[in-house]
Tab-separated table of C-alpha atoms and ligand atoms in Angstrom:
chain	number	residue	atom	x	y	z
B	7	MET	CA	70.853	78.520	105.730
B	8	THR	CA	72.473	75.691	107.594
B	9	GLY	CA	71.207	76.368	111.240
B	10	THR	CA	72.049	79.399	113.272
B	11	LEU	CA	75.416	80.927	114.591
B	12	GLU	CA	75.568	81.732	118.412
B	13	VAL	CA	77.520	84.771	118.708
B	14	LEU	CA	79.204	85.055	122.076
B	15	GLU	CA	80.309	88.034	124.261
B	16	PRO	CA	83.871	87.183	125.314
B	17	ALA	CA	83.581	89.184	128.555
B	18	THR	CA	80.573	87.240	129.800
B	19	GLU	CA	80.682	83.987	127.706
B	20	ALA	CA	76.960	84.545	127.278
B	21	VAL	CA	75.074	84.547	123.852
B	22	LEU	CA	74.958	88.093	122.491
B	23	GLU	CA	72.911	87.307	119.478
B	24	GLU	CA	71.950	84.506	117.173
B	25	VAL	CA	72.103	84.992	113.465
B	26	PRO	CA	71.486	82.572	110.522
B	27	ARG	CA	74.627	80.784	109.419
B	28	ALA	CA	75.398	81.008	105.768
B	29	GLY	CA	76.961	78.063	103.815
B	30	VAL	CA	78.052	77.316	100.226
B	31	GLU	CA	74.569	77.855	98.822
B	32	GLU	CA	74.253	81.446	100.340
B	33	THR	CA	77.729	82.199	99.142
B	34	ASP	CA	76.965	81.163	95.645
B	35	ALA	CA	73.730	83.375	95.717
B	36	ALA	CA	75.681	86.379	97.090
B	37	VAL	CA	78.233	85.970	94.298
B	38	ALA	CA	75.489	85.733	91.653
B	39	ARG	CA	73.865	89.003	93.084
B	40	ALA	CA	77.254	90.743	93.091
B	41	ARG	CA	77.829	89.526	89.461
B	42	ALA	CA	74.434	90.940	88.350
B	43	ALA	CA	75.102	94.211	90.071
B	44	LEU	CA	78.523	94.587	88.476
B	45	PRO	CA	77.561	96.161	85.078
B	46	PRO	CA	75.520	99.157	86.395
B	47	TRP	CA	77.951	99.663	89.262
B	48	ARG	CA	81.206	99.911	86.965
B	49	ALA	CA	79.330	101.984	84.515
B	50	MET	CA	78.092	104.523	87.011
B	51	ALA	CA	79.603	108.059	86.560
B	52	PRO	CA	82.637	108.310	88.906
B	53	ALA	CA	81.290	111.413	90.547
B	54	ASP	CA	78.154	109.479	91.427
B	55	ARG	CA	80.007	106.652	92.786
B	56	ALA	CA	82.166	109.103	94.870
B	57	ARG	CA	78.885	110.732	96.138
B	58	LEU	CA	77.462	107.400	97.236
B	59	LEU	CA	80.782	106.410	99.038
B	60	HIS	CA	80.474	109.886	100.882
B	61	ARG	CA	76.887	109.035	101.794
B	62	LEU	CA	78.014	105.719	103.160
B	63	ALA	CA	80.663	107.388	105.274
B	64	ASP	CA	77.925	109.804	106.608
B	65	ALA	CA	75.687	106.902	107.498
B	66	LEU	CA	78.521	105.106	109.227
B	67	GLU	CA	79.474	108.183	111.072
B	68	SER	CA	75.866	108.736	112.432
B	69	GLU	CA	75.854	105.061	113.714
B	70	ARG	CA	79.403	105.201	114.949
B	71	GLU	CA	78.541	104.895	118.680
B	72	GLN	CA	76.147	101.884	118.194
B	73	LEU	CA	78.722	100.184	115.946
B	74	ALA	CA	81.366	100.727	118.559
B	75	VAL	CA	79.347	99.260	121.319
B	76	LEU	CA	78.516	96.130	119.119
B	77	GLU	CA	82.065	95.632	118.308
B	78	ALA	CA	83.205	96.258	121.837
B	79	ARG	CA	80.754	93.577	123.111
B	80	ASN	CA	81.322	91.024	120.243
B	81	ALA	CA	85.084	91.303	120.101
B	82	GLY	CA	85.765	91.961	123.727
B	83	LYS	CA	87.550	95.272	123.093
B	84	PRO	CA	87.562	98.435	125.242
B	85	ILE	CA	84.913	100.831	124.201
B	86	GLY	CA	87.403	103.724	123.666
B	87	ASP	CA	89.476	101.506	121.216
B	88	ALA	CA	86.143	100.500	119.470
B	89	ARG	CA	85.219	104.161	118.914
B	90	GLY	CA	88.698	104.783	117.494
B	91	GLU	CA	88.219	101.907	115.215
B	92	MET	CA	84.888	103.082	113.953
B	93	GLY	CA	86.415	106.438	113.398
B	94	MET	CA	88.963	104.839	111.158
B	95	VAL	CA	86.173	102.985	109.283
B	96	VAL	CA	84.594	106.325	108.450
B	97	ASP	CA	87.869	107.891	107.415
B	98	THR	CA	88.723	104.873	105.248
B	99	PHE	CA	85.336	105.378	103.316
B	100	ARG	CA	85.953	109.147	103.014
B	101	TYR	CA	89.510	108.766	101.648
B	102	TYR	CA	88.547	106.340	98.990
B	103	ALA	CA	85.438	108.308	98.283
B	104	GLY	CA	87.897	110.623	96.415
B	105	ALA	CA	89.332	107.718	94.184
B	106	PRO	CA	86.631	107.056	91.580
B	107	GLU	CA	87.417	110.542	90.002
B	108	ARG	CA	91.137	110.022	90.321
B	109	LEU	CA	91.800	106.528	88.782
B	110	LEU	CA	94.040	108.096	86.164
B	111	GLY	CA	95.826	106.447	83.220
B	112	ASP	CA	98.778	107.507	81.135
B	113	THR	CA	99.271	108.345	77.570
B	114	ILE	CA	102.420	106.795	76.161
B	115	PRO	CA	104.111	107.907	72.887
B	116	VAL	CA	104.562	105.039	70.583
B	117	ALA	CA	105.247	104.449	66.810
B	118	GLY	CA	102.207	104.817	64.531
B	119	GLY	CA	99.624	106.139	67.152
B	120	VAL	CA	99.108	106.560	70.748
B	121	ALA	CA	98.927	104.215	73.671
B	122	MET	CA	96.952	104.804	76.720
B	123	THR	CA	96.178	102.964	80.079
B	124	PHE	CA	92.993	102.508	81.937
B	125	ARG	CA	92.315	101.103	85.423
B	126	GLU	CA	89.462	98.550	84.907
B	127	PRO	CA	87.600	96.926	87.879
B	128	LEU	CA	88.468	93.227	88.611
B	129	GLY	CA	84.761	92.079	88.844
B	130	VAL	CA	83.312	90.326	91.940
B	131	VAL	CA	85.899	90.349	94.775
B	132	GLY	CA	85.694	88.121	97.861
B	133	LEU	CA	86.787	89.696	101.242
B	134	ILE	CA	87.780	87.299	103.957
B	135	VAL	CA	88.461	88.955	107.442
B	136	PRO	CA	89.394	87.876	110.992
B	137	TRP	CA	87.898	88.666	114.379
B	138	ASN	CA	90.406	90.968	115.848
B	139	PHE	CA	89.472	94.194	114.107
B	140	PRO	CA	86.299	92.983	112.474
B	141	LEU	CA	84.767	96.095	110.739
B	142	THR	CA	87.934	98.063	110.529
B	143	ILE	CA	89.797	95.455	108.377
B	144	ALA	CA	86.715	94.876	106.271
B	145	ALA	CA	86.620	98.647	105.520
B	146	TRP	CA	90.287	98.675	104.388
B	147	LYS	CA	89.123	96.183	101.711
B	148	LEU	CA	85.404	97.375	101.060
B	149	ALA	CA	86.267	100.951	100.489
B	150	PRO	CA	89.009	100.563	97.748
B	151	ALA	CA	87.339	97.679	96.107
B	152	LEU	CA	83.981	99.638	95.723
B	153	ALA	CA	85.683	102.792	94.628
B	154	ALA	CA	87.483	101.027	91.822
B	155	GLY	CA	84.170	99.759	90.473
B	156	ASN	CA	84.018	96.152	91.910
B	157	THR	CA	81.232	94.484	93.711
B	158	VAL	CA	81.945	92.524	96.778
B	159	VAL	CA	81.087	89.582	98.909
B	160	LEU	CA	82.404	89.882	102.514
B	161	LYS	CA	82.899	86.969	104.804
B	162	PRO	CA	83.460	87.935	108.381
B	163	ALA	CA	84.826	85.630	111.031
B	164	GLU	CA	82.241	83.364	112.573
B	165	LEU	CA	83.117	84.690	116.053
B	166	THR	CA	82.533	88.489	115.061
B	167	PRO	CA	79.811	88.776	112.173
B	168	LEU	CA	77.600	91.518	113.796
B	169	THR	CA	79.116	94.713	112.633
B	170	ALA	CA	79.565	93.312	109.083
B	171	LEU	CA	75.877	92.291	108.979
B	172	ARG	CA	74.906	95.803	110.196
B	173	PHE	CA	77.162	97.339	107.527
B	174	GLU	CA	75.348	95.497	104.830
B	175	GLN	CA	72.113	97.136	106.017
B	176	ILE	CA	73.778	100.556	106.384
B	177	ALA	CA	75.084	100.353	102.904
B	178	LEU	CA	71.632	99.614	101.475
B	179	GLU	CA	69.974	102.480	103.451
B	180	ALA	CA	72.635	104.810	102.246
B	181	GLY	CA	71.667	104.066	98.597
B	182	VAL	CA	74.247	101.492	97.491
B	183	PRO	CA	72.423	99.440	94.953
B	184	GLU	CA	71.308	95.807	95.920
B	185	GLY	CA	73.958	93.209	95.297
B	186	VAL	CA	76.836	95.546	95.314
B	187	VAL	CA	77.753	94.487	98.873
B	188	GLY	CA	76.812	91.020	100.038
B	189	VAL	CA	77.730	89.589	103.499
B	190	VAL	CA	77.913	85.840	104.046
B	191	ALA	CA	78.219	85.065	107.935
B	192	GLY	CA	79.454	81.466	107.868
B	193	PRO	CA	82.461	79.203	108.440
B	194	GLY	CA	85.737	79.743	106.634
B	195	ARG	CA	85.795	76.068	105.488
B	196	SER	CA	82.429	76.539	103.623
B	197	CYS	CA	81.734	80.185	102.734
B	198	GLY	CA	85.445	81.213	102.709
B	199	GLN	CA	86.723	78.283	100.760
B	200	ARG	CA	83.755	78.744	98.223
B	201	LEU	CA	84.879	82.286	97.554
B	202	VAL	CA	88.443	81.062	96.887
B	203	GLU	CA	87.257	78.407	94.535
B	204	HIS	CA	84.378	80.277	92.805
B	205	PRO	CA	84.998	80.676	89.077
B	206	HIS	CA	83.066	83.956	89.095
B	207	VAL	CA	85.188	85.557	91.908
B	208	ALA	CA	87.971	87.563	90.361
B	209	LYS	CA	89.991	88.156	93.490
B	210	VAL	CA	90.226	87.181	97.136
B	211	ALA	CA	91.502	89.807	99.615
B	212	PHE	CA	92.342	87.866	102.892
B	213	THR	CA	93.375	89.006	106.424
B	214	GLY	CA	94.083	86.244	108.920
B	215	SER	CA	96.708	83.712	109.829
B	216	THR	CA	99.672	82.736	107.781
B	217	GLU	CA	98.492	79.051	107.793
B	218	VAL	CA	95.078	79.732	106.265
B	219	GLY	CA	96.646	82.249	103.845
B	220	ARG	CA	98.923	79.520	102.499
B	221	GLY	CA	95.811	77.314	101.776
B	222	ILE	CA	94.120	80.386	100.142
B	223	ALA	CA	97.121	81.161	97.921
B	224	ALA	CA	97.122	77.383	96.861
B	225	GLY	CA	93.286	77.356	96.399
B	226	ALA	CA	93.415	80.511	94.150
B	227	ALA	CA	95.911	78.906	91.808
B	228	SER	CA	93.241	76.777	89.973
B	229	THR	CA	91.509	79.863	88.716
B	230	ILE	CA	94.503	82.182	88.636
B	231	LYS	CA	92.631	84.509	91.041
B	232	ARG	CA	94.292	87.641	92.185
B	233	VAL	CA	95.110	87.409	95.878
B	234	THR	CA	96.145	89.793	98.398
B	235	LEU	CA	97.148	88.353	101.895
B	236	GLU	CA	97.619	90.228	105.193
B	237	LEU	CA	98.974	87.519	107.578
B	238	GLY	CA	100.583	87.180	110.918
B	239	GLY	CA	103.508	89.015	112.471
B	240	LYS	CA	106.158	88.824	115.247
B	241	SER	CA	107.213	92.240	115.175
B	242	ALA	CA	110.343	93.731	117.036
B	243	ASN	CA	110.276	96.735	119.130
B	244	VAL	CA	114.037	97.715	119.182
B	245	VAL	CA	115.053	99.939	122.086
B	246	PHE	CA	118.684	101.316	121.946
B	247	ALA	CA	120.397	102.511	125.149
B	248	ASP	CA	120.497	106.111	124.022
B	249	ALA	CA	116.617	106.134	123.622
B	250	ASP	CA	114.274	107.982	126.031
B	251	ILE	CA	113.730	104.746	128.065
B	252	GLU	CA	110.693	106.007	130.061
B	253	ARG	CA	108.898	106.933	127.034
B	254	ALA	CA	109.796	103.746	125.171
B	255	ALA	CA	108.769	101.651	128.121
B	256	ALA	CA	105.438	103.298	128.474
B	257	ALA	CA	104.717	102.890	124.674
B	258	ALA	CA	105.755	99.359	124.694
B	259	LEU	CA	102.729	98.585	126.694
B	260	PRO	CA	99.879	99.331	124.294
B	261	ALA	CA	102.235	98.064	121.480
B	262	ALA	CA	102.121	94.662	123.105
B	263	PHE	CA	98.954	94.400	124.956
B	264	GLY	CA	96.613	96.567	122.806
B	265	ASN	CA	93.548	94.490	121.767
B	266	ALA	CA	94.796	91.955	124.386
B	267	GLY	CA	97.855	91.281	122.254
B	268	GLN	CA	95.375	89.925	119.390
B	269	ASP	CA	96.986	92.439	116.901
B	270	CYS	CA	98.912	91.365	113.798
B	271	CYS	CA	101.183	94.407	114.466
B	272	ALA	CA	101.741	93.645	118.131
B	273	ARG	CA	105.304	94.480	119.028
B	274	SER	CA	105.553	91.154	120.940
B	275	ARG	CA	109.285	91.035	120.916
B	276	ILE	CA	110.834	93.840	122.822
B	277	LEU	CA	114.578	93.978	121.911
B	278	VAL	CA	116.598	95.984	124.379
B	279	GLU	CA	120.174	96.917	124.206
B	280	ARG	CA	121.888	94.963	126.948
B	281	SER	CA	123.216	97.937	128.851
B	282	ALA	CA	119.729	99.472	129.172
B	283	MET	CA	117.954	96.267	130.098
B	284	GLU	CA	117.718	96.871	133.755
B	285	ASP	CA	116.417	100.388	133.448
B	286	PHE	CA	113.942	99.379	130.843
B	287	LEU	CA	112.441	96.529	132.952
B	288	ALA	CA	112.307	98.795	135.952
B	289	ALA	CA	110.320	101.467	133.805
B	290	LEU	CA	107.991	98.816	132.318
B	291	GLU	CA	106.873	97.127	135.438
B	292	PRO	CA	104.757	99.806	136.977
B	293	HIS	CA	102.880	100.124	133.768
B	294	VAL	CA	102.123	96.473	133.507
B	295	ASN	CA	100.838	96.346	137.094
B	296	ALA	CA	98.557	99.324	136.466
B	297	LEU	CA	96.986	98.142	133.355
B	298	ARG	CA	93.199	98.079	133.790
B	299	VAL	CA	91.885	94.808	132.504
B	300	GLY	CA	88.090	94.362	132.602
B	301	ASP	CA	84.672	95.146	131.273
B	302	PRO	CA	84.956	96.412	127.704
B	303	LEU	CA	82.113	98.878	128.131
B	304	ASP	CA	83.693	100.389	131.226
B	305	GLU	CA	85.185	103.715	129.940
B	306	SER	CA	88.387	103.220	131.996
B	307	THR	CA	89.270	99.726	130.663
B	308	GLU	CA	92.455	99.333	128.864
B	309	MET	CA	92.474	95.736	128.082
B	310	GLY	CA	89.517	93.305	127.384
B	311	PRO	CA	89.367	89.435	127.498
B	312	LEU	CA	90.664	87.162	124.742
B	313	ILE	CA	88.295	86.293	121.966
B	314	SER	CA	87.612	82.622	123.002
B	315	ALA	CA	88.321	79.843	125.370
B	316	GLY	CA	90.507	78.191	122.547
B	317	GLN	CA	92.467	81.423	122.064
B	318	ARG	CA	93.151	81.615	125.791
B	319	GLU	CA	94.410	77.909	125.893
B	320	SER	CA	96.593	78.685	122.963
B	321	VAL	CA	98.123	81.685	124.622
B	322	ALA	CA	98.504	79.843	127.969
B	323	SER	CA	100.560	77.177	126.362
B	324	TYR	CA	103.418	79.536	125.929
B	325	LEU	CA	103.973	79.876	129.591
B	326	GLU	CA	104.757	76.063	129.660
B	327	ASP	CA	108.172	76.365	127.965
B	328	GLY	CA	110.127	77.607	130.866
B	329	ALA	CA	110.879	81.225	129.866
B	330	PRO	CA	111.063	83.232	133.102
B	331	VAL	CA	107.779	85.347	133.951
B	332	ALA	CA	109.120	88.712	134.975
B	333	MET	CA	105.897	90.483	135.351
B	334	ARG	CA	102.160	89.533	135.510
B	335	GLY	CA	99.455	92.155	135.755
B	336	SER	CA	95.983	91.396	136.991
B	337	ALA	CA	92.794	90.217	135.285
B	338	PRO	CA	89.195	89.558	136.519
B	339	ASP	CA	87.993	86.198	137.919
B	340	GLY	CA	84.842	84.584	136.872
B	341	PRO	CA	83.244	84.315	133.440
B	342	GLY	CA	85.111	85.793	130.417
B	343	TYR	CA	88.154	84.764	128.572
B	344	TRP	CA	90.591	86.802	130.736
B	345	PHE	CA	94.330	86.481	130.673
B	346	PRO	CA	96.609	88.921	132.598
B	347	PRO	CA	99.198	91.009	130.807
B	348	THR	CA	102.465	89.038	131.086
B	349	VAL	CA	106.109	89.925	130.336
B	350	LEU	CA	108.654	87.158	129.816
B	351	ALA	CA	112.295	88.202	130.407
B	352	PRO	CA	114.890	87.336	129.380
B	353	VAL	CA	113.767	85.066	126.555
B	354	GLU	CA	116.228	82.770	124.779
B	355	ARG	CA	116.493	83.333	121.008
B	356	GLU	CA	115.439	79.570	120.410
B	357	ALA	CA	112.324	79.647	122.633
B	358	ARG	CA	108.944	78.936	120.905
B	359	ALA	CA	107.671	82.184	122.585
B	360	ALA	CA	110.217	84.010	120.719
B	361	ALA	CA	109.420	82.554	117.350
B	362	GLU	CA	105.808	82.039	117.098
B	363	GLU	CA	102.763	84.597	116.897
B	364	ILE	CA	101.246	84.245	120.315
B	365	PHE	CA	98.348	86.502	119.598
B	366	GLY	CA	97.622	87.277	123.229
B	367	PRO	CA	99.015	89.640	125.976
B	368	ILE	CA	102.506	87.942	126.398
B	369	ALA	CA	105.534	90.170	125.557
B	370	CYS	CA	109.048	88.607	125.194
B	371	VAL	CA	111.913	90.954	126.253
B	372	MET	CA	115.322	89.969	124.675
B	373	PRO	CA	118.739	91.481	125.058
B	374	PHE	CA	120.961	92.499	122.107
B	375	ASP	CA	124.450	93.802	121.670
B	376	GLY	CA	124.956	96.652	119.296
B	377	GLU	CA	123.257	97.696	116.032
B	378	ALA	CA	124.163	94.818	113.734
B	379	ASP	CA	122.842	92.174	116.424
B	380	ALA	CA	119.688	94.241	116.870
B	381	VAL	CA	118.916	94.104	113.041
B	382	ALA	CA	119.809	90.355	112.885
B	383	LEU	CA	117.600	89.473	115.828
B	384	ALA	CA	114.704	91.678	114.531
B	385	ASN	CA	115.053	89.830	111.192
B	386	ASP	CA	115.206	86.353	112.607
B	387	THR	CA	111.616	85.404	111.985
B	388	ILE	CA	109.485	84.124	109.012
B	389	TYR	CA	107.377	87.272	109.429
B	390	GLY	CA	107.757	90.902	108.280
B	391	LEU	CA	104.792	93.106	109.167
B	392	SER	CA	105.638	95.874	111.482
B	393	GLY	CA	108.155	97.156	114.003
B	394	SER	CA	109.849	100.122	115.890
B	395	VAL	CA	113.140	101.566	116.540
B	396	TRP	CA	113.787	103.704	119.583
B	397	THR	CA	116.938	105.746	119.428
B	398	ARG	CA	118.098	109.525	119.864
B	399	ASP	CA	120.669	108.909	116.908
B	400	GLY	CA	118.702	110.062	113.723
B	401	ALA	CA	121.108	108.376	111.323
B	402	ARG	CA	120.989	105.165	113.109
B	403	ALA	CA	117.197	105.165	113.413
B	404	LEU	CA	116.999	105.436	109.528
B	405	ARG	CA	119.584	102.935	108.911
B	406	VAL	CA	118.012	100.299	111.189
B	407	ALA	CA	114.534	101.235	109.801
B	408	ARG	CA	115.697	100.378	106.348
B	409	ALA	CA	117.470	97.164	107.402
B	410	ILE	CA	114.619	95.597	109.200
B	411	GLU	CA	112.614	93.444	106.885
B	412	THR	CA	109.092	94.645	107.416
B	413	GLY	CA	106.400	96.515	105.372
B	414	VAL	CA	105.860	99.077	108.068
B	415	LEU	CA	108.240	100.550	110.604
B	416	SER	CA	108.059	103.426	113.158
B	417	ILE	CA	110.671	105.455	114.724
B	418	ASN	CA	110.302	106.615	118.246
B	419	SER	CA	106.624	105.512	118.032
B	420	ASN	CA	104.804	102.281	118.136
B	421	THR	CA	101.964	103.073	115.757
B	422	SER	CA	101.394	101.085	112.490
B	423	VAL	CA	98.385	102.062	110.540
B	424	ARG	CA	97.209	105.348	108.806
B	425	VAL	CA	94.527	105.487	106.063
B	426	ALA	CA	96.848	107.512	103.830
B	427	THR	CA	99.962	105.204	103.912
B	428	PRO	CA	100.480	101.629	102.576
B	429	PHE	CA	100.252	98.754	104.956
B	430	GLY	CA	101.263	95.194	104.419
B	431	GLY	CA	104.013	92.523	104.937
B	432	PHE	CA	107.346	91.373	103.748
B	433	LYS	CA	108.108	87.667	103.796
B	434	GLN	CA	105.404	85.414	105.233
B	435	SER	CA	103.435	88.393	106.538
B	436	GLY	CA	101.671	88.627	103.168
B	437	VAL	CA	101.340	89.765	99.723
B	438	GLY	CA	100.182	93.227	98.451
B	439	ARG	CA	99.362	96.496	100.307
B	440	GLU	CA	96.183	97.879	101.791
B	441	LEU	CA	95.325	101.450	102.517
B	442	GLY	CA	96.970	104.501	100.851
B	443	PRO	CA	96.693	105.133	97.164
B	444	HIS	CA	98.550	101.729	96.538
B	445	ALA	CA	95.638	99.617	97.485
B	446	LEU	CA	93.666	100.779	94.437
B	447	ASP	CA	96.241	98.943	92.276
B	448	HIS	CA	95.174	95.665	93.948
B	449	TYR	CA	91.501	96.203	93.139
B	450	SER	CA	91.964	97.074	89.490
B	451	GLU	CA	93.575	95.666	86.386
B	452	LEU	CA	95.753	97.958	84.160
B	453	LYS	CA	94.581	97.858	80.658
B	454	SER	CA	96.777	99.040	77.709
B	455	VAL	CA	94.912	100.444	74.583
B	456	TYR	CA	96.680	101.259	71.468
B	457	TYR	CA	94.962	103.772	68.960
B	458	ALA	CA	96.558	103.733	65.513
B	459	THR	CA	96.630	107.391	64.062
B	460	ASP	CA	98.955	107.151	61.015
B	461	GLU	CA	97.182	107.374	57.688
G	207	NAP	P1	92.072	82.726	110.534
G	207	NAP	O1	91.915	81.595	111.286
G	207	NAP	O2	93.231	82.724	109.465
G	207	NAP	O3	90.829	83.256	109.966
G	207	NAP	C1	90.656	84.435	109.087
G	207	NAP	C2	89.444	84.320	108.266
G	207	NAP	O4	89.532	83.206	107.351
G	207	NAP	C3	88.178	84.022	109.065
G	207	NAP	O5	87.153	84.743	108.447
G	207	NAP	C4	88.068	82.524	108.758
G	207	NAP	O6	86.661	82.116	108.988
G	207	NAP	C5	88.482	82.394	107.525
G	207	NAP	N1	88.946	81.021	107.096
G	207	NAP	C6	89.306	80.027	107.897
G	207	NAP	N2	89.785	78.905	107.136
G	207	NAP	C7	89.415	79.238	105.831
G	207	NAP	C8	89.558	78.573	104.694
G	207	NAP	N3	90.036	77.270	104.665
G	207	NAP	N4	89.221	79.103	103.533
G	207	NAP	C9	88.849	80.295	103.478
G	207	NAP	N5	88.645	81.146	104.657
G	207	NAP	C10	89.030	80.521	105.674
G	207	NAP	O7	92.633	83.985	111.424
G	207	NAP	P2	91.985	84.457	112.833
G	207	NAP	O8	92.124	83.348	113.724
G	207	NAP	O9	90.533	84.893	112.484
G	207	NAP	O10	92.823	85.754	113.124
G	207	NAP	C11	94.039	85.734	113.687
G	207	NAP	C12	95.175	85.742	112.588
G	207	NAP	O11	94.891	86.904	111.712
G	207	NAP	C13	96.556	86.174	113.243
G	207	NAP	O12	97.503	85.173	112.751
G	207	NAP	C14	96.813	87.528	112.864
G	207	NAP	O13	98.173	87.932	112.784
G	207	NAP	C15	96.166	87.738	111.438
G	207	NAP	N6	95.882	89.039	111.233
G	207	NAP	C16	96.520	89.759	110.320
G	207	NAP	C17	96.371	90.979	110.055
G	207	NAP	C18	97.095	91.862	108.960
G	207	NAP	O14	96.633	92.718	108.521
G	207	NAP	N7	98.264	91.299	108.681
G	207	NAP	C19	95.312	91.723	110.701
G	207	NAP	C20	94.533	90.930	111.654
G	207	NAP	C21	94.757	89.630	111.886
G	207	NAP	P3	86.190	81.523	110.336
G	207	NAP	O15	86.931	81.850	111.555
G	207	NAP	O16	84.635	82.042	110.371
G	207	NAP	O17	86.036	79.902	110.211
G	208	MG	MG1	91.341	81.134	113.335
């Protein structure tokens, strides 16, 4: 171990816990343990592996409240949100607990015999996750990876390792064999990079920034590692004049300021048809002013602090470029990385705030003129993760949903993620899909076996 990791509480700036800091050596040891655990894990009867995943889901469910409090304190998120996230963690394990017995192959008629396909595990998989939804995003990777017969080494973000470390214990207590799940709490540039380079790691599943994702894709090339990347976003919330403007305005709020805007699916660009602009801003303002920002453990809190001083500084820099501040909510004084919910309107198309992922509670409102302009503006970004369309015209809703270049899109809703549906990005928002049945394809290799039957 290379010293200790001081884990802070962003709402107070105080040390929440100190944990040993892992480095390259601990990463190598975890990979070696995962490699040793692989043969019995992949050979386990599918029904037994399914039962273990259900038992793990039960254990997580019975510790849901403690995990939610730990996540709320360490990541600075409202306790109600943290409870919802831990519910999704449980649901994700339950969903993939059904998978080991359903990894079906094909039989294919060919000359001279029969061909069949199998889904084989990849081997040891490295999982690298960010600080914004620490255990939730880890679960999206852990559950399908384990269900498909892989063993894993998970590297949480240095800022938020606590629920991952607790998860490692819970897995052991639930009966998951030693070595199947390893957690290395240490820096990206040592533990993370080592997973990317390690010759015995078959795949890296990464969620984080597009910038780090580029380095991971390049680093994986030397061993032809499988890589899935869930990266940044700059999603558009497109509101047509015929939409229910009151509803769209109320829903725009959690879509932009949920998790204090530190959400890869944040609808941080609100595109409003010009004729509805005035009505939309008037409907939005009371919601921004009423947003309750404060102590994550207070049941009534709707938005917590940012994750760190550095993140707050980075977010604040977007106010220096001259885009007009149309609305500013309130935030506590004193210790804590607070930032008030802020709406910039109208924002020029060339502005830095309109192009870059801010990853904080700043929303940009921009006018558009007609359907073609809305689609062009929504697509005017290097990202392609998520988005929304608000209109009462059903045909237009589907036309625009198809035309926007994102992996996920919702109509008359701002939700993004469901356990049963694929999630991931177009363009520079990533490669591959998580959740739903499709994720299993990214944690297994397709093998084709030919059996000669002709005499
Ligand atoms: P980040 O800086 O890219 O870090 C993500 C993870 O990668 C952390 O665990 C980090 O470790 C690690 N890492 C850093 N440098 C590395 C390297 N050279 N090699 C290997 N691993 C390395 O992202 P973040 O600041 O934590 O999170 C914010 C970003 O994540 C945003 O851009 C957001 O859009 C994106 N995100 C995307 C999704 C999605 O599903 N598409 C979901 C959530 C977040 P340390 O921090 O411990 O050093
Ligand atoms: Mg970072």
